[in-house]
Amino acid sequence: MTRQLSNPRHAARLALGAFLAYAGIGHLSFAREEFQAQVPASLPLDPDLVVIVSGMAEVGLGVSLLALLKKRVHVGWIVALFFVAVFPGNIAQLLEHRDAFGLDTDGKRLARLFFQPVLIALALWATGAWRDRDQLRAKS
């Protein structure tokens, strides 16, 4: 049986979905160069391609958070895993001393790293994904 989300969780899910969709649109348009600063130099792919693909993924994840309430547990885990997957880019931005999004000192770039676990936890909390993880084994 699916448990309901509380109003704060529901609001956080919607806010996170809107944030991801907006960030994804930024990847594809107005912030494309800034996002390229987070692509590790060691990644053997074109940074612009990585930004475009990750932007499309973010738009899809954002829309999924907004629209797929019945699949919220699955979406929550996927969003959390996405935040884990992009974390190396944040580390690369620090180690490679790349300026982007106002992160123009190593101290600011280091502080940014501590925000990623917050996003992971938010994705799991806002969707009830951790609380309702037993649904992943249930037949749909």
PDB file of C-alpha atoms in Angstrom, residues 10-97:
ATOM      1  CA  HIS A  10       5.134  17.051  -1.369  1.00  0.00           C
ATOM      2  CA  ALA A  11       6.273  20.679  -1.543  1.00  0.00           C
ATOM      3  CA  ALA A  12       9.941  19.632  -1.455  1.00  0.00           C
ATOM      4  CA  ARG A  13       9.344  17.092  -4.251  1.00  0.00           C
ATOM      5  CA  LEU A  14       7.760  19.778  -6.421  1.00  0.00           C
ATOM      6  CA  ALA A  15      10.510  22.291  -5.632  1.00  0.00           C
ATOM      7  CA  LEU A  16      13.247  19.746  -6.394  1.00  0.00           C
ATOM      8  CA  GLY A  17      11.500  18.791  -9.643  1.00  0.00           C
ATOM      9  CA  ALA A  18      11.259  22.427 -10.707  1.00  0.00           C
ATOM     10  CA  PHE A  19      14.905  23.004  -9.727  1.00  0.00           C
ATOM     11  CA  LEU A  20      16.097  20.007 -11.760  1.00  0.00           C
ATOM     12  CA  ALA A  21      14.037  20.958 -14.798  1.00  0.00           C
ATOM     13  CA  TYR A  22      15.355  24.535 -14.627  1.00  0.00           C
ATOM     14  CA  ALA A  23      18.956  23.349 -14.196  1.00  0.00           C
ATOM     15  CA  GLY A  24      18.516  20.979 -17.138  1.00  0.00           C
ATOM     16  CA  ILE A  25      17.258  23.813 -19.305  1.00  0.00           C
ATOM     17  CA  GLY A  26      20.317  25.781 -18.186  1.00  0.00           C
ATOM     18  CA  HIS A  27      22.542  22.910 -19.335  1.00  0.00           C
ATOM     19  CA  LEU A  28      20.973  23.134 -22.763  1.00  0.00           C
ATOM     20  CA  SER A  29      20.986  26.916 -23.106  1.00  0.00           C
ATOM     21  CA  PHE A  30      21.995  29.870 -20.924  1.00  0.00           C
ATOM     22  CA  ALA A  31      24.461  28.127 -18.561  1.00  0.00           C
ATOM     23  CA  ARG A  32      26.056  25.640 -20.929  1.00  0.00           C
ATOM     24  CA  GLU A  33      29.599  26.995 -20.595  1.00  0.00           C
ATOM     25  CA  GLU A  34      29.339  27.203 -16.808  1.00  0.00           C
ATOM     26  CA  PHE A  35      28.302  23.547 -16.615  1.00  0.00           C
ATOM     27  CA  GLN A  36      31.254  22.550 -18.808  1.00  0.00           C
ATOM     28  CA  ALA A  37      33.525  23.669 -15.953  1.00  0.00           C
ATOM     29  CA  GLN A  38      32.190  20.726 -13.940  1.00  0.00           C
ATOM     30  CA  VAL A  39      33.087  18.084 -16.531  1.00  0.00           C
ATOM     31  CA  PRO A  40      36.305  16.400 -15.373  1.00  0.00           C
ATOM     32  CA  ALA A  41      39.197  16.935 -17.791  1.00  0.00           C
ATOM     33  CA  SER A  42      39.995  13.224 -17.432  1.00  0.00           C
ATOM     34  CA  LEU A  43      36.609  12.196 -18.841  1.00  0.00           C
ATOM     35  CA  PRO A  44      37.281  11.019 -22.404  1.00  0.00           C
ATOM     36  CA  LEU A  45      34.163  12.670 -23.826  1.00  0.00           C
ATOM     37  CA  ASP A  46      33.422  16.046 -25.353  1.00  0.00           C
ATOM     38  CA  PRO A  47      32.468  18.322 -22.414  1.00  0.00           C
ATOM     39  CA  ASP A  48      29.667  19.930 -24.423  1.00  0.00           C
ATOM     40  CA  LEU A  49      28.167  16.509 -25.164  1.00  0.00           C
ATOM     41  CA  VAL A  50      28.333  15.595 -21.461  1.00  0.00           C
ATOM     42  CA  VAL A  51      26.565  18.844 -20.567  1.00  0.00           C
ATOM     43  CA  ILE A  52      23.856  18.290 -23.188  1.00  0.00           C
ATOM     44  CA  VAL A  53      23.216  14.677 -22.143  1.00  0.00           C
ATOM     45  CA  SER A  54      23.191  15.513 -18.445  1.00  0.00           C
ATOM     46  CA  GLY A  55      20.895  18.460 -19.164  1.00  0.00           C
ATOM     47  CA  MET A  56      18.416  16.225 -20.951  1.00  0.00           C
ATOM     48  CA  ALA A  57      18.605  13.809 -18.016  1.00  0.00           C
ATOM     49  CA  GLU A  58      17.953  16.619 -15.535  1.00  0.00           C
ATOM     50  CA  VAL A  59      14.941  17.872 -17.472  1.00  0.00           C
ATOM     51  CA  GLY A  60      13.578  14.318 -17.582  1.00  0.00           C
ATOM     52  CA  LEU A  61      14.187  13.775 -13.885  1.00  0.00           C
ATOM     53  CA  GLY A  62      12.645  17.118 -12.989  1.00  0.00           C
ATOM     54  CA  VAL A  63       9.522  16.422 -15.027  1.00  0.00           C
ATOM     55  CA  SER A  64       9.346  12.929 -13.523  1.00  0.00           C
ATOM     56  CA  LEU A  65       9.449  14.365 -10.002  1.00  0.00           C
ATOM     57  CA  LEU A  66       6.657  16.756 -10.931  1.00  0.00           C
ATOM     58  CA  ALA A  67       4.416  14.365 -12.836  1.00  0.00           C
ATOM     59  CA  LEU A  68       4.972  10.740 -11.813  1.00  0.00           C
ATOM     60  CA  LEU A  69       3.580  10.703  -8.288  1.00  0.00           C
ATOM     61  CA  LYS A  70       2.670   6.999  -8.479  1.00  0.00           C
ATOM     62  CA  LYS A  71       6.312   6.199  -9.359  1.00  0.00           C
ATOM     63  CA  ARG A  72       7.765   8.669  -6.843  1.00  0.00           C
ATOM     64  CA  VAL A  73       9.749   6.021  -4.936  1.00  0.00           C
ATOM     65  CA  HIS A  74      11.498   4.808  -8.091  1.00  0.00           C
ATOM     66  CA  VAL A  75      12.041   8.370  -9.299  1.00  0.00           C
ATOM     67  CA  GLY A  76      13.406   9.388  -5.901  1.00  0.00           C
ATOM     68  CA  TRP A  77      16.045   6.659  -6.003  1.00  0.00           C
ATOM     69  CA  ILE A  78      16.971   7.502  -9.598  1.00  0.00           C
ATOM     70  CA  VAL A  79      17.340  11.201  -8.739  1.00  0.00           C
ATOM     71  CA  ALA A  80      19.475  10.328  -5.698  1.00  0.00           C
ATOM     72  CA  LEU A  81      21.697   8.107  -7.861  1.00  0.00           C
ATOM     73  CA  PHE A  82      21.955  10.895 -10.443  1.00  0.00           C
ATOM     74  CA  PHE A  83      23.213  13.256  -7.715  1.00  0.00           C
ATOM     75  CA  VAL A  84      25.788  10.615  -6.742  1.00  0.00           C
ATOM     76  CA  ALA A  85      26.825  10.190 -10.398  1.00  0.00           C
ATOM     77  CA  VAL A  86      27.477  13.883 -10.992  1.00  0.00           C
ATOM     78  CA  PHE A  87      29.407  14.349  -7.735  1.00  0.00           C
ATOM     79  CA  PRO A  88      32.780  13.612  -9.402  1.00  0.00           C
ATOM     80  CA  GLY A  89      32.172  16.683 -11.553  1.00  0.00           C
ATOM     81  CA  ASN A  90      31.939  18.822  -8.443  1.00  0.00           C
ATOM     82  CA  ILE A  91      35.148  17.279  -7.132  1.00  0.00           C
ATOM     83  CA  ALA A  92      36.848  17.925 -10.490  1.00  0.00           C
ATOM     84  CA  GLN A  93      35.779  21.560 -10.375  1.00  0.00           C
ATOM     85  CA  LEU A  94      37.606  21.869  -7.036  1.00  0.00           C
ATOM     86  CA  LEU A  95      40.705  19.885  -7.998  1.00  0.00           C
ATOM     87  CA  GLU A  96      41.038  21.566 -11.391  1.00  0.00           C
ATOM     88  CA  HIS A  97      40.392  25.040  -9.914  1.00  0.00           C
TER      89      HIS A  97
END
